[in-house]
Coordinates of C-alpha atoms in Angstrom, one line a residue:
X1 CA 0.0 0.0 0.0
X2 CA 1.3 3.3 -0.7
X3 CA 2.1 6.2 2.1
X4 CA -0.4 8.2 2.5
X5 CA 0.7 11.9 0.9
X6 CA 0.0 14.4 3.1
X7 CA -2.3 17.2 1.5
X8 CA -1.3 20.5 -0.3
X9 CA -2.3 23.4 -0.2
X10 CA -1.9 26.0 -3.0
X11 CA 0.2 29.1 -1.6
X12 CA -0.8 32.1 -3.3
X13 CA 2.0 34.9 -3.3
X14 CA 1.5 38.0 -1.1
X15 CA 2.5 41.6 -1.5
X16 CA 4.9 41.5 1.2
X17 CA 5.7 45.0 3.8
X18 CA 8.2 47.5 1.8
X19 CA 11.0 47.2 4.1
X20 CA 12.7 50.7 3.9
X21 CA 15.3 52.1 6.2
X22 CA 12.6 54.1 8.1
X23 CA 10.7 50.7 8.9
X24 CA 13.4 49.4 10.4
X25 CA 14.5 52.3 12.2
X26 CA 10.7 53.2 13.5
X27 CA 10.1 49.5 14.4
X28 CA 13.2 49.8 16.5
X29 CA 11.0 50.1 19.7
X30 CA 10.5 47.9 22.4
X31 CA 7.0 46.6 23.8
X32 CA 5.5 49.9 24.7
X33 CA 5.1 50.6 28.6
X34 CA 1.1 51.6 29.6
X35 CA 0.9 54.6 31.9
X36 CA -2.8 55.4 33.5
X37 CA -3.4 58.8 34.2
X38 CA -6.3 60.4 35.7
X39 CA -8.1 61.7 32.6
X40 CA -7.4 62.2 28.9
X41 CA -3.7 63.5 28.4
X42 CA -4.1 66.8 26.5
X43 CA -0.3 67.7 25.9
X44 CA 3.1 66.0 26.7
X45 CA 6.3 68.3 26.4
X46 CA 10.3 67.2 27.5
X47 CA 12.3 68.5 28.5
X48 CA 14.8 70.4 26.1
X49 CA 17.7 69.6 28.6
X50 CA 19.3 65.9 30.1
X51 CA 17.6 63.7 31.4
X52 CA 15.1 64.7 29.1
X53 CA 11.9 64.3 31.9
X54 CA 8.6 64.8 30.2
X55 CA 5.6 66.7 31.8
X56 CA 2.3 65.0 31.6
X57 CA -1.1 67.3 31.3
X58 CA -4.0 65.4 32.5
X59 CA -7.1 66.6 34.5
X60 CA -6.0 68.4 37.4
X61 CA -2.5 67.1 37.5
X62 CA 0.6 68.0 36.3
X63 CA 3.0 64.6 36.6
X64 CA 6.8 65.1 35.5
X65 CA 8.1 61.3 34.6
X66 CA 11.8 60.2 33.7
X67 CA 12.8 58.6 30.8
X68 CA 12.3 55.3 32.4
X69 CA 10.4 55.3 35.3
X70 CA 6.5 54.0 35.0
X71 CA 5.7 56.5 38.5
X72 CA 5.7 60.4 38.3
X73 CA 8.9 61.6 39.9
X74 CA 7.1 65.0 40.5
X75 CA 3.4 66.0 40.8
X76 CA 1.6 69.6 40.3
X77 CA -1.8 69.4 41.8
X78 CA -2.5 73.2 42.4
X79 CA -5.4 73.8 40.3
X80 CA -8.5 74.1 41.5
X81 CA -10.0 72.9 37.6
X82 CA -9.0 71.0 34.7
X83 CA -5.0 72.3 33.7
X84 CA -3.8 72.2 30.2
X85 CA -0.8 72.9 28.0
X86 CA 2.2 72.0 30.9
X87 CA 5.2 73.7 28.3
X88 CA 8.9 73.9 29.5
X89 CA 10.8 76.7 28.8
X90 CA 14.1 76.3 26.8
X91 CA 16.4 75.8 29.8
X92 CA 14.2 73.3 31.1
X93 CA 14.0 75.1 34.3
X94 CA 11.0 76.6 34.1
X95 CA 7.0 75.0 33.6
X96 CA 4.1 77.0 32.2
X97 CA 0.5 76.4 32.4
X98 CA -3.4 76.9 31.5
X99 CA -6.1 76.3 33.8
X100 CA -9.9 75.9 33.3
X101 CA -10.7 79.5 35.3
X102 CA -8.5 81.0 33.0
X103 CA -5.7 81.5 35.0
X104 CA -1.8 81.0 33.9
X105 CA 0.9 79.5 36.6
X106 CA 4.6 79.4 36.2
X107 CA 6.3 76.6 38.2
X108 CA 10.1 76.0 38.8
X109 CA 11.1 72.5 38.3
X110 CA 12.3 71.9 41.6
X111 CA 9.6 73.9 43.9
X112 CA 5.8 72.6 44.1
X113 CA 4.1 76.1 44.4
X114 CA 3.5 78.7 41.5
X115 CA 6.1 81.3 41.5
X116 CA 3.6 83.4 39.2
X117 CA 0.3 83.7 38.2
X118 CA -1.2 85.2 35.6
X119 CA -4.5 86.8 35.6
X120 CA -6.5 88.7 32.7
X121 CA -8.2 85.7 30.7
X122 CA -11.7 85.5 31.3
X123 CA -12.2 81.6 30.2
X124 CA -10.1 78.7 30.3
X125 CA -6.5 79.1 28.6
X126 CA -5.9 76.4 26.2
X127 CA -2.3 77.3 25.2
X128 CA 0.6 78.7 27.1
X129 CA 4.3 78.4 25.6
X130 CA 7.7 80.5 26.1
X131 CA 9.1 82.7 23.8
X132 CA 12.7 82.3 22.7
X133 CA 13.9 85.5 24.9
X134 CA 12.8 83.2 27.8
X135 CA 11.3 86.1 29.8
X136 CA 8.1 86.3 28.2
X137 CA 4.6 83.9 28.1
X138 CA 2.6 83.9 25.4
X139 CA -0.9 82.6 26.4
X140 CA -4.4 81.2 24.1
X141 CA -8.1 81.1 25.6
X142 CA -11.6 80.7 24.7
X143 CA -12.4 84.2 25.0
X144 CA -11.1 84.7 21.8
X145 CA -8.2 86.2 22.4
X146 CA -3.8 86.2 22.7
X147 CA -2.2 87.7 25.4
X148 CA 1.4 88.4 25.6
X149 CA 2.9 88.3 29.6
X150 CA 6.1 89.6 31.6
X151 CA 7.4 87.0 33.7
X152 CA 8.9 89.1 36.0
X153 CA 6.7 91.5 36.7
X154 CA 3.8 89.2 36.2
X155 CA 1.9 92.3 34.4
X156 CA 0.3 91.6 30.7
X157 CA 2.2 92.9 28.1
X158 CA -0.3 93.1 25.0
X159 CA -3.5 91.8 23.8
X160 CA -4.8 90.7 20.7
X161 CA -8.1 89.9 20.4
X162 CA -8.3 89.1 16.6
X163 CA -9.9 85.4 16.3
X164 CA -13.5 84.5 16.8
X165 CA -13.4 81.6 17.9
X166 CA -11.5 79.3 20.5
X167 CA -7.5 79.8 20.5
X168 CA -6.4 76.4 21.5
X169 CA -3.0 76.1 19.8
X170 CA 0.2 77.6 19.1
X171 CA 3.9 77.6 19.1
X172 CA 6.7 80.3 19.3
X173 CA 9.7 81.2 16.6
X174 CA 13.0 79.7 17.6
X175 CA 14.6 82.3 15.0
X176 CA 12.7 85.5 15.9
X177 CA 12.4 86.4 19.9
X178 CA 9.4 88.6 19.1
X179 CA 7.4 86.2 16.9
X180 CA 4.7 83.6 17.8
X181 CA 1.8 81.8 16.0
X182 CA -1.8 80.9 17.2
X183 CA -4.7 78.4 16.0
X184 CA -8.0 79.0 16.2
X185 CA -11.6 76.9 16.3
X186 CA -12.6 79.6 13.4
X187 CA -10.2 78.1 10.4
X188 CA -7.4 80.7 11.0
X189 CA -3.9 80.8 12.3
X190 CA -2.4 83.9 12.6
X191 CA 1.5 84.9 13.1
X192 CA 2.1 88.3 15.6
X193 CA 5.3 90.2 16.6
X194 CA 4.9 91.8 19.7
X195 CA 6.3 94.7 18.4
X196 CA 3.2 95.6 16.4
X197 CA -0.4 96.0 17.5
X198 CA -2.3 93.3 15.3
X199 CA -1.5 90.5 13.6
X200 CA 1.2 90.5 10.6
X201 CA 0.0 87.6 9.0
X202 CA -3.4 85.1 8.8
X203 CA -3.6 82.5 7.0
X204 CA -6.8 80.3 6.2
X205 CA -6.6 76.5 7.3
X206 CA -10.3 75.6 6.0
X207 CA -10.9 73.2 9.3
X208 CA -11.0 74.4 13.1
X209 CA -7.3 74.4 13.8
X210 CA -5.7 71.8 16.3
X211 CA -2.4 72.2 16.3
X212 CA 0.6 74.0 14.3
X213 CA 4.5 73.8 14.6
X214 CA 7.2 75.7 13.1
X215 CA 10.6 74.4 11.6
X216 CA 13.4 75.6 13.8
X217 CA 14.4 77.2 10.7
X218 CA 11.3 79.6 11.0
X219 CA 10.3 79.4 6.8
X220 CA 7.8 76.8 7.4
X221 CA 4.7 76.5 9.2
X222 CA 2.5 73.6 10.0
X223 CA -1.1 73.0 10.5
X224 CA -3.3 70.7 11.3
X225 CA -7.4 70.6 11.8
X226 CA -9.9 68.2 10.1
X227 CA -8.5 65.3 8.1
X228 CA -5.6 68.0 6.8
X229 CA -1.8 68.6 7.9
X230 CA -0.9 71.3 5.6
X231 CA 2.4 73.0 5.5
X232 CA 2.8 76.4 4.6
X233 CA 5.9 78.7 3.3
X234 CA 5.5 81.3 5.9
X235 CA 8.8 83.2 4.0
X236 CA 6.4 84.0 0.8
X237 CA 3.7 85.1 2.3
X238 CA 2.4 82.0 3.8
X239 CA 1.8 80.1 0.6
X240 CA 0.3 76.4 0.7
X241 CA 2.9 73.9 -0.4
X242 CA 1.6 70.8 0.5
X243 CA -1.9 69.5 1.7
X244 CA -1.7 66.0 3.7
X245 CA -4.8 63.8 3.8
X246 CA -3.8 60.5 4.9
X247 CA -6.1 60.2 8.4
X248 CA -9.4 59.5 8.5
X249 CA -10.6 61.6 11.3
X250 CA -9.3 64.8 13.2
X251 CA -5.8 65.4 13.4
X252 CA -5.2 66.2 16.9
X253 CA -1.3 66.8 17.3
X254 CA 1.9 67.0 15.5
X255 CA 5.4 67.3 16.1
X256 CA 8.9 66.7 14.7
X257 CA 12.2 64.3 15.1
X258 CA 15.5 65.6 16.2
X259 CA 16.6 66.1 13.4
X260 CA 13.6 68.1 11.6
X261 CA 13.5 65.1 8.4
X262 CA 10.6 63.6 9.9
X263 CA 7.1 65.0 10.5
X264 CA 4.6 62.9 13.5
X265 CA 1.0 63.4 13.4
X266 CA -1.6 61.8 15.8
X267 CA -5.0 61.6 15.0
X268 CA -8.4 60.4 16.5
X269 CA -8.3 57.5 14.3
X270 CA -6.0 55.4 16.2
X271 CA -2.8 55.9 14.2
X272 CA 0.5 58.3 14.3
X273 CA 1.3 59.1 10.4
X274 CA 5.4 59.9 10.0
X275 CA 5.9 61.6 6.9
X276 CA 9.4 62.4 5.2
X277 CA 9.9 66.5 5.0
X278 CA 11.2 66.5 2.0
X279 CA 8.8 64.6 -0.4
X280 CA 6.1 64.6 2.3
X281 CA 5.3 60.8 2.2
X282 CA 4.3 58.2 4.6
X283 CA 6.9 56.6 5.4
X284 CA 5.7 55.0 8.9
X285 CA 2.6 54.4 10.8
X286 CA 1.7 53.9 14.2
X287 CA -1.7 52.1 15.5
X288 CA -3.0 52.3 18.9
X289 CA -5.9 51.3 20.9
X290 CA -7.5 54.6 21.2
X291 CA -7.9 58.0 19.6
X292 CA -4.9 60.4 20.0
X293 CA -4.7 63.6 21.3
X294 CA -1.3 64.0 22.2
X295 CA 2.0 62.6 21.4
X296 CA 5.4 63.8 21.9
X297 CA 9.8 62.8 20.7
X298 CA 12.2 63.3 23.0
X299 CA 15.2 65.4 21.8
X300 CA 17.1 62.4 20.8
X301 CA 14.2 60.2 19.2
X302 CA 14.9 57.9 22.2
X303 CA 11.4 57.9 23.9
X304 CA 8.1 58.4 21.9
X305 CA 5.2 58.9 23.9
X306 CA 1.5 58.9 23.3
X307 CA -1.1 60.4 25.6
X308 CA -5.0 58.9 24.3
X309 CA -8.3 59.9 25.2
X310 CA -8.8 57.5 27.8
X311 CA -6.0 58.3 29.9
X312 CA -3.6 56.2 29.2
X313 CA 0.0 57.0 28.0
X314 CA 1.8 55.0 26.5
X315 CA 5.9 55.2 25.9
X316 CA 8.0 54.0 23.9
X317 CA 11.9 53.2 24.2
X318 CA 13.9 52.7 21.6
X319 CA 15.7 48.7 21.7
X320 CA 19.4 49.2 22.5
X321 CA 22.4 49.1 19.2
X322 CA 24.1 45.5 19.6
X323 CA 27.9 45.7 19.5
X324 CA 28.6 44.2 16.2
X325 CA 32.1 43.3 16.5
X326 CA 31.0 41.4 19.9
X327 CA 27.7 39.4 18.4
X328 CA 30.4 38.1 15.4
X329 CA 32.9 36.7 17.7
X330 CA 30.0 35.1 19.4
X331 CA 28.8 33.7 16.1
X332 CA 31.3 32.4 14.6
X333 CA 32.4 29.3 16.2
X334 CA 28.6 28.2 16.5
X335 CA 28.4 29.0 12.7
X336 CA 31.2 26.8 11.8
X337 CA 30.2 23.8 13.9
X338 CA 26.6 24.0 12.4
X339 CA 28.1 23.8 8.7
X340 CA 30.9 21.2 9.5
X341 CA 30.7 18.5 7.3
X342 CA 28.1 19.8 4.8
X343 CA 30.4 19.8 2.1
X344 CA 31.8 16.3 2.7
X345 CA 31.7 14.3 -0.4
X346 CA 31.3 10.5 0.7
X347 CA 33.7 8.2 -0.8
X348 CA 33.2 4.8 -3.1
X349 CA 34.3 2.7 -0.2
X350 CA 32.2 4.8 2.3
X351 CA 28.6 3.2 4.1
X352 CA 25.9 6.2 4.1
X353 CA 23.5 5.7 6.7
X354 CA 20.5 8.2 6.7
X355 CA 18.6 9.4 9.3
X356 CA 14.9 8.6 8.7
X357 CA 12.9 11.7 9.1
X358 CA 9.5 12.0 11.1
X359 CA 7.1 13.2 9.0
X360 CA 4.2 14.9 11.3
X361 CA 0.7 14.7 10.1
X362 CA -2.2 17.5 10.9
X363 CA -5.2 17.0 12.2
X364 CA -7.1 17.3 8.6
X365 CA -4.4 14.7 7.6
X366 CA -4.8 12.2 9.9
X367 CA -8.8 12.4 9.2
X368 CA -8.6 12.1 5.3
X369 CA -6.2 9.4 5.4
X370 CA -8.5 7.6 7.5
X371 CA -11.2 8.7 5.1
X372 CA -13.3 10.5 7.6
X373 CA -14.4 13.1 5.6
X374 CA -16.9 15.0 7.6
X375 CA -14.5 15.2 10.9
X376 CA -11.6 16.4 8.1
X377 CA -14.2 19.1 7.1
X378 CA -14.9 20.1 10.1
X379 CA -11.3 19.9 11.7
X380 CA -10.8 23.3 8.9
X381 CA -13.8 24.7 9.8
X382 CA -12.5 26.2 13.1
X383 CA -12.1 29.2 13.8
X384 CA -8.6 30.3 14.3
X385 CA -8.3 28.4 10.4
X386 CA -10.8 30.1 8.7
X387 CA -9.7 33.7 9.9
X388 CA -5.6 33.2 9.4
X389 CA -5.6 30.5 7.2
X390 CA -8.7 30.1 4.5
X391 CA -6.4 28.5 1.8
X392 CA -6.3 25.1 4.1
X393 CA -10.2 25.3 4.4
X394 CA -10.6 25.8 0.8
X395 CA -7.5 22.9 -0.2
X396 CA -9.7 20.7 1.9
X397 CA -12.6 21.0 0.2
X398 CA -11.2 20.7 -3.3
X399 CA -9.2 17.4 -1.9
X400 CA -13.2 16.1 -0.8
X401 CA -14.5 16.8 -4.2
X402 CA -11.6 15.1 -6.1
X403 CA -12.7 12.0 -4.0
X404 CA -16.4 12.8 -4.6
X405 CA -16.9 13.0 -1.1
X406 CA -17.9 16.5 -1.0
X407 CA -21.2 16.2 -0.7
X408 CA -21.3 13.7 1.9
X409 CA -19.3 15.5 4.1
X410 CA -21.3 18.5 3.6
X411 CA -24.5 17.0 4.4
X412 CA -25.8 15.8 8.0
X413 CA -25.2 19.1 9.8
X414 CA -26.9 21.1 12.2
X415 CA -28.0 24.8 12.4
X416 CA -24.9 26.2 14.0
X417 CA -22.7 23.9 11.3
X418 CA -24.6 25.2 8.6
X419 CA -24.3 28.7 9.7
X420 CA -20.6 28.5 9.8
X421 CA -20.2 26.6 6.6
X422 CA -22.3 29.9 4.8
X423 CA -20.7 32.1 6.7
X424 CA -17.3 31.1 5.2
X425 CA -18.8 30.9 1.8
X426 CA -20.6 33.9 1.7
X427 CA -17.0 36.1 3.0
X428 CA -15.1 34.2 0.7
X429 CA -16.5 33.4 -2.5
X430 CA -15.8 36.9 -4.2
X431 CA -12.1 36.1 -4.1
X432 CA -10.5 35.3 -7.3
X433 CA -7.8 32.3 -5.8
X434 CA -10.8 31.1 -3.9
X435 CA -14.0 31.2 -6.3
X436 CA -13.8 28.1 -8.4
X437 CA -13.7 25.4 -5.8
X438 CA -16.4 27.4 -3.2
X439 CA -18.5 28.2 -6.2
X440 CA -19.3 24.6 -6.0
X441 CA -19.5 24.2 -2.2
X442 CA -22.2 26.8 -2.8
X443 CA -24.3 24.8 -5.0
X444 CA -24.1 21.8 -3.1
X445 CA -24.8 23.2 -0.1
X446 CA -28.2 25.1 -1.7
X447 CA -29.0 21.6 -2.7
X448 CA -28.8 19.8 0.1
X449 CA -30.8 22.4 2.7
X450 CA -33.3 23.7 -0.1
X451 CA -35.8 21.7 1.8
X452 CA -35.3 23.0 4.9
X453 CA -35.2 26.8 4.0
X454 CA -37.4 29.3 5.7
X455 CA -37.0 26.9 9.3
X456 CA -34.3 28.8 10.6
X457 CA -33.7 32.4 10.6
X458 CA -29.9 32.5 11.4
X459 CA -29.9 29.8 7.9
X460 CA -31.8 32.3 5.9
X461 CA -30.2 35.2 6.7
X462 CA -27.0 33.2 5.8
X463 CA -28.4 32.5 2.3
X464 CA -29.4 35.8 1.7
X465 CA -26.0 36.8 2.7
X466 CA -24.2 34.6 0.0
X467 CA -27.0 36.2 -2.7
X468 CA -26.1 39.2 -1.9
X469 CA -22.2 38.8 -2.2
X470 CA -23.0 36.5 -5.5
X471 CA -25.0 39.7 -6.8
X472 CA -23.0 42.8 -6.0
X473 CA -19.6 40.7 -7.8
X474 CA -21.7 40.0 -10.7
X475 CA -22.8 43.6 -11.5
X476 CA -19.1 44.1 -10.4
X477 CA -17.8 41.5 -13.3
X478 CA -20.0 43.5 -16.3
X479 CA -19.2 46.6 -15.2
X480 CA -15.6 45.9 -15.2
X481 CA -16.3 44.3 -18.7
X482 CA -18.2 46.9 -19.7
X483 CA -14.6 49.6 -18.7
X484 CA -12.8 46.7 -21.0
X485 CA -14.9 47.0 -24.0
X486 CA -14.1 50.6 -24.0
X487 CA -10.7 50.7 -23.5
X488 CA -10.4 47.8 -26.1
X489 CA -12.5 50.4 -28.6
X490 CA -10.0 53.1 -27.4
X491 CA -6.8 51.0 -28.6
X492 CA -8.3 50.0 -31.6
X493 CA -8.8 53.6 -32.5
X494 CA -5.4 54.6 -31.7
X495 CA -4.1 51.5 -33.7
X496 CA -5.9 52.8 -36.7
X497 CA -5.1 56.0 -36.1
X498 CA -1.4 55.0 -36.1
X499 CA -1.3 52.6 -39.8
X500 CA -3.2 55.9 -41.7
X501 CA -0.7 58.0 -40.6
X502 CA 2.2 55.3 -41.7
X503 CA 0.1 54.6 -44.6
X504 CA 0.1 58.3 -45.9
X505 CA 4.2 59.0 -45.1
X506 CA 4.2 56.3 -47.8
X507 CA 1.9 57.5 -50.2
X508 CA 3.8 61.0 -49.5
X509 CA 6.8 59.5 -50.5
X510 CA 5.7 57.7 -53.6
X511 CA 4.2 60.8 -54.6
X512 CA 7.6 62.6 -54.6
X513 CA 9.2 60.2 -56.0
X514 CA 7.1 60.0 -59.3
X515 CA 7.2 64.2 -59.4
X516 CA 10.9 64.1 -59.2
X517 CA 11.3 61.6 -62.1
X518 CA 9.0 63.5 -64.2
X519 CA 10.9 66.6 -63.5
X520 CA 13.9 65.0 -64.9

């Protein structure tokens, strides 16, 4: 009797994962380390300074984490409200923040009370940040309006008052002490100098404004509301270079790598986008469990870190470099025992004894070779197979009907069987490597149960399922054959087109020919 061959199953090639250098160097993270805080994280800032802390704005706390440690190794808690927008200053000595009753506090980094507080908002401040001269806050709220502070007098310097809506973002000119930029809830974002009395530039965003962030060259402006992350050339004028819609909900955040050649943007949609800022491509995506409002790189690209709606925060680290010249020296003498004899040539006078090799049978194996071929059908017909797997389902099936057991195996089954079996059909018929053989599994299977339709109403909504998927790719099929017929009407014309035009260069030819002659 012959040995039983174990079954195959077509493999169909796959359009593998572009590895490019920025996959491998984004995917250079370790597991990510899960952070609860006590309400949605609204903004994460480090430290511009070692050891690169991070301060954490969420509900009524302020907590400053180290790079690696999963408790807060400092905590603000005097608000009476909801605090937002915790920024560091440039030395990293300093901490400035909103509040809900529209106050600003200025913390030092080592105290725990306020060492000033600003008063002249009249509804909750949304935005705080440093400018570059380090002795002056620049401050956003929902009353519409952008105040520019003294920190050491504590006295407001100027006020604007020139958006209509909610000022909930902004960021401040590394280049230009004077200069800063706000977003607003009515489409706008507009750049001041605090040496004038109104705004020097607006420019219109189209979606209530989330974020923005300037190169630390100072040409280029970002912004982000809606689906859009558009970049603008703030140097002419504050012309549109570049719209980005690659999210699917509201972008929330945005921010930049060390070295200014990559572009982050979080989103409510679960995912972080990393773009390339110089052909301004995906190269990269993130996907987390929740919608995104915050996210932040520390100064070395060592530590990303995610805050998410639901208060969790969730970091990053980036895996350790392995010492190359070490991990070869381990290798090597490992790699030469493994390979030792592989090349040997075995002589005439030389007795070859081979090792027999185990061959392991699966489950689905050991069924059909025992020609059980119900159990074999339903052995594929779990879960975890039909999910990851549905080429062994389908192989299995096509092995049943070369034996002309299909139908057998098919029939005998109860409601919940049958409900899985159309269930499987119904999701995978419309693919291509899959329709011939479940075609058929289809038609025996209307066969069989035809008598028994309308006594279950899980069945029958599984039947109408399958017509409905059998439907929608037929009108798919003719309209695709209807696109071919015209494009193959379109070529025709062009290939006509093509032999007149070749066939009166002849005729042009042979015309000047004959007129030559008869000149002569």
């Amino acid at each position: 009797m012959a040995a039983y061959k174990p079954l195959v199953v077509q493999a169909c090639p796959k359009l593998g994962e572009r590895i490019t250098q920025d996959t491998l160097y984004w995917r250079g993270y370790k597991t990510p380390v899960q952070i609860k805080e006590f309400g949605a994280v609204n903004k994460i800032d480090f430290s511009p300074v070692p050891p690169y802390n991070y301060a954490v704005t969420a509900s009524s706390r302020i907590h400053i984490y180290g790079r690696y440690s999963q408790e807060p190794i400092k905590t603000f808690s005097r608000f009476r409200d909801a605090a937002y927008c915790a920024t560091y200053r440039d030395d990293g000595r300093l901490l400035a923040a909103g509040s809900e009753d529209g106050s600003i506090c200025l913390f030092d980094v080592g105290g725990k009370a306020p060492l000033r507080q600003f008063e002249g908002h009249t509804k909750p401040v949304h935005l705080v940040g440093f400018l570059s001269d380090k002795y002056r806050i620049f401050s956003g709220g929902d009353d519409y309006s952008s105040n520019l502070w003294d920190i050491p007098s504590a006295t407001e310097i100027i006020s604007y008052s020139e958006h209509t809506d909610y000022v909930r973002c902004g960021c401040a000119s590394k280049v230009n002490a004077d200069v800063f930029i706000t977003g607003s809830y009515d489409h706008t974002v507009k750049l001041f100098d605090a040496r004038t009395k109104s705004s020097v530039m607006t420019i219109e965003h189209g979606h209530p404004v989330e974020s923005v962030l300037l190169f630390p060259s100072g040409g280029l402006l970002v912004s982000a509301g809606g689906r859009y992350v558009k970049v603008w050339d703030v140097l002419k004028g504050g012309q549109l270079l570049v719209s980005l819609k690659n999210h699917h909900k509201t972008v929330t955040c945005l921010c930049l790598n060390s070295s200014g050649q990559r572009l982050l943007s979080g989103s409510l949609d679960r995912h972080v986008k990393i773009y390339s800022t110089t052909s301004y491509k995906v190269v990269h995506s993130f996907n987390y469990a929740t919608s995104i409002l915050s996210l932040a790189l520390s100064p070395e690209d060592e530590t990303l870190v995610v805050g998410m709606t639901n208060g969790v925060l969730n970091v990053k680290h980036r895996k350790p470099e392995e010492k190359n010249e070490n991990s070869q020296k381990r290798r090597q003498p490992v790699y030469r025992t493994y390979v030792k004899g592989r090349t040997y040539m075995p002589k005439q006078e030389d007795f070859c004894v081979s090792k027999p090799v185990k061959r392991v049978l699966r489950k689905y194996d050991k069924l059909l070779r025992s020609f059980q071929s119900s159990k074999a059908l339903d052995a594929v017909l779990e879960p975890p197979i039909m999910l990851h797997t549905p080429e062994v389902t389908v192989a299995v099936m096509q092995e049943l009907h070369r034996r002309g057991t299909l139908r057998s195996a098919l029939a005998g089954r109860d409601e919940k069987q049958v409900n899985l079996l159309l269930t499987f059909v119904a999701r995978r018929v419309i693919e291509p490597r899959f329709t011939p053989v479940l075609v058929t599994v289809a038609d025996m299977i209307t066969d069989i149960y035809q008598p028994v339709v309308g006594q279950s109403a899980i069945v029958d909504k599984q039947f109408l399922k399958l017509q409905e998927a059998i439907g929608k790719e037929i009108d798919y099929q003719e309209e695709l054959l209807e696109v071919l017929g015209m494009m193959d009407t379109l070529f025709a014309t062009f290939t006509k087109k093509r032999d007149t035009c070749l066939e009166e260069n002849k005729s042009n030819g042979l015309t000047e020919i004959i007129e030559t002659n008869m000149n002569y």
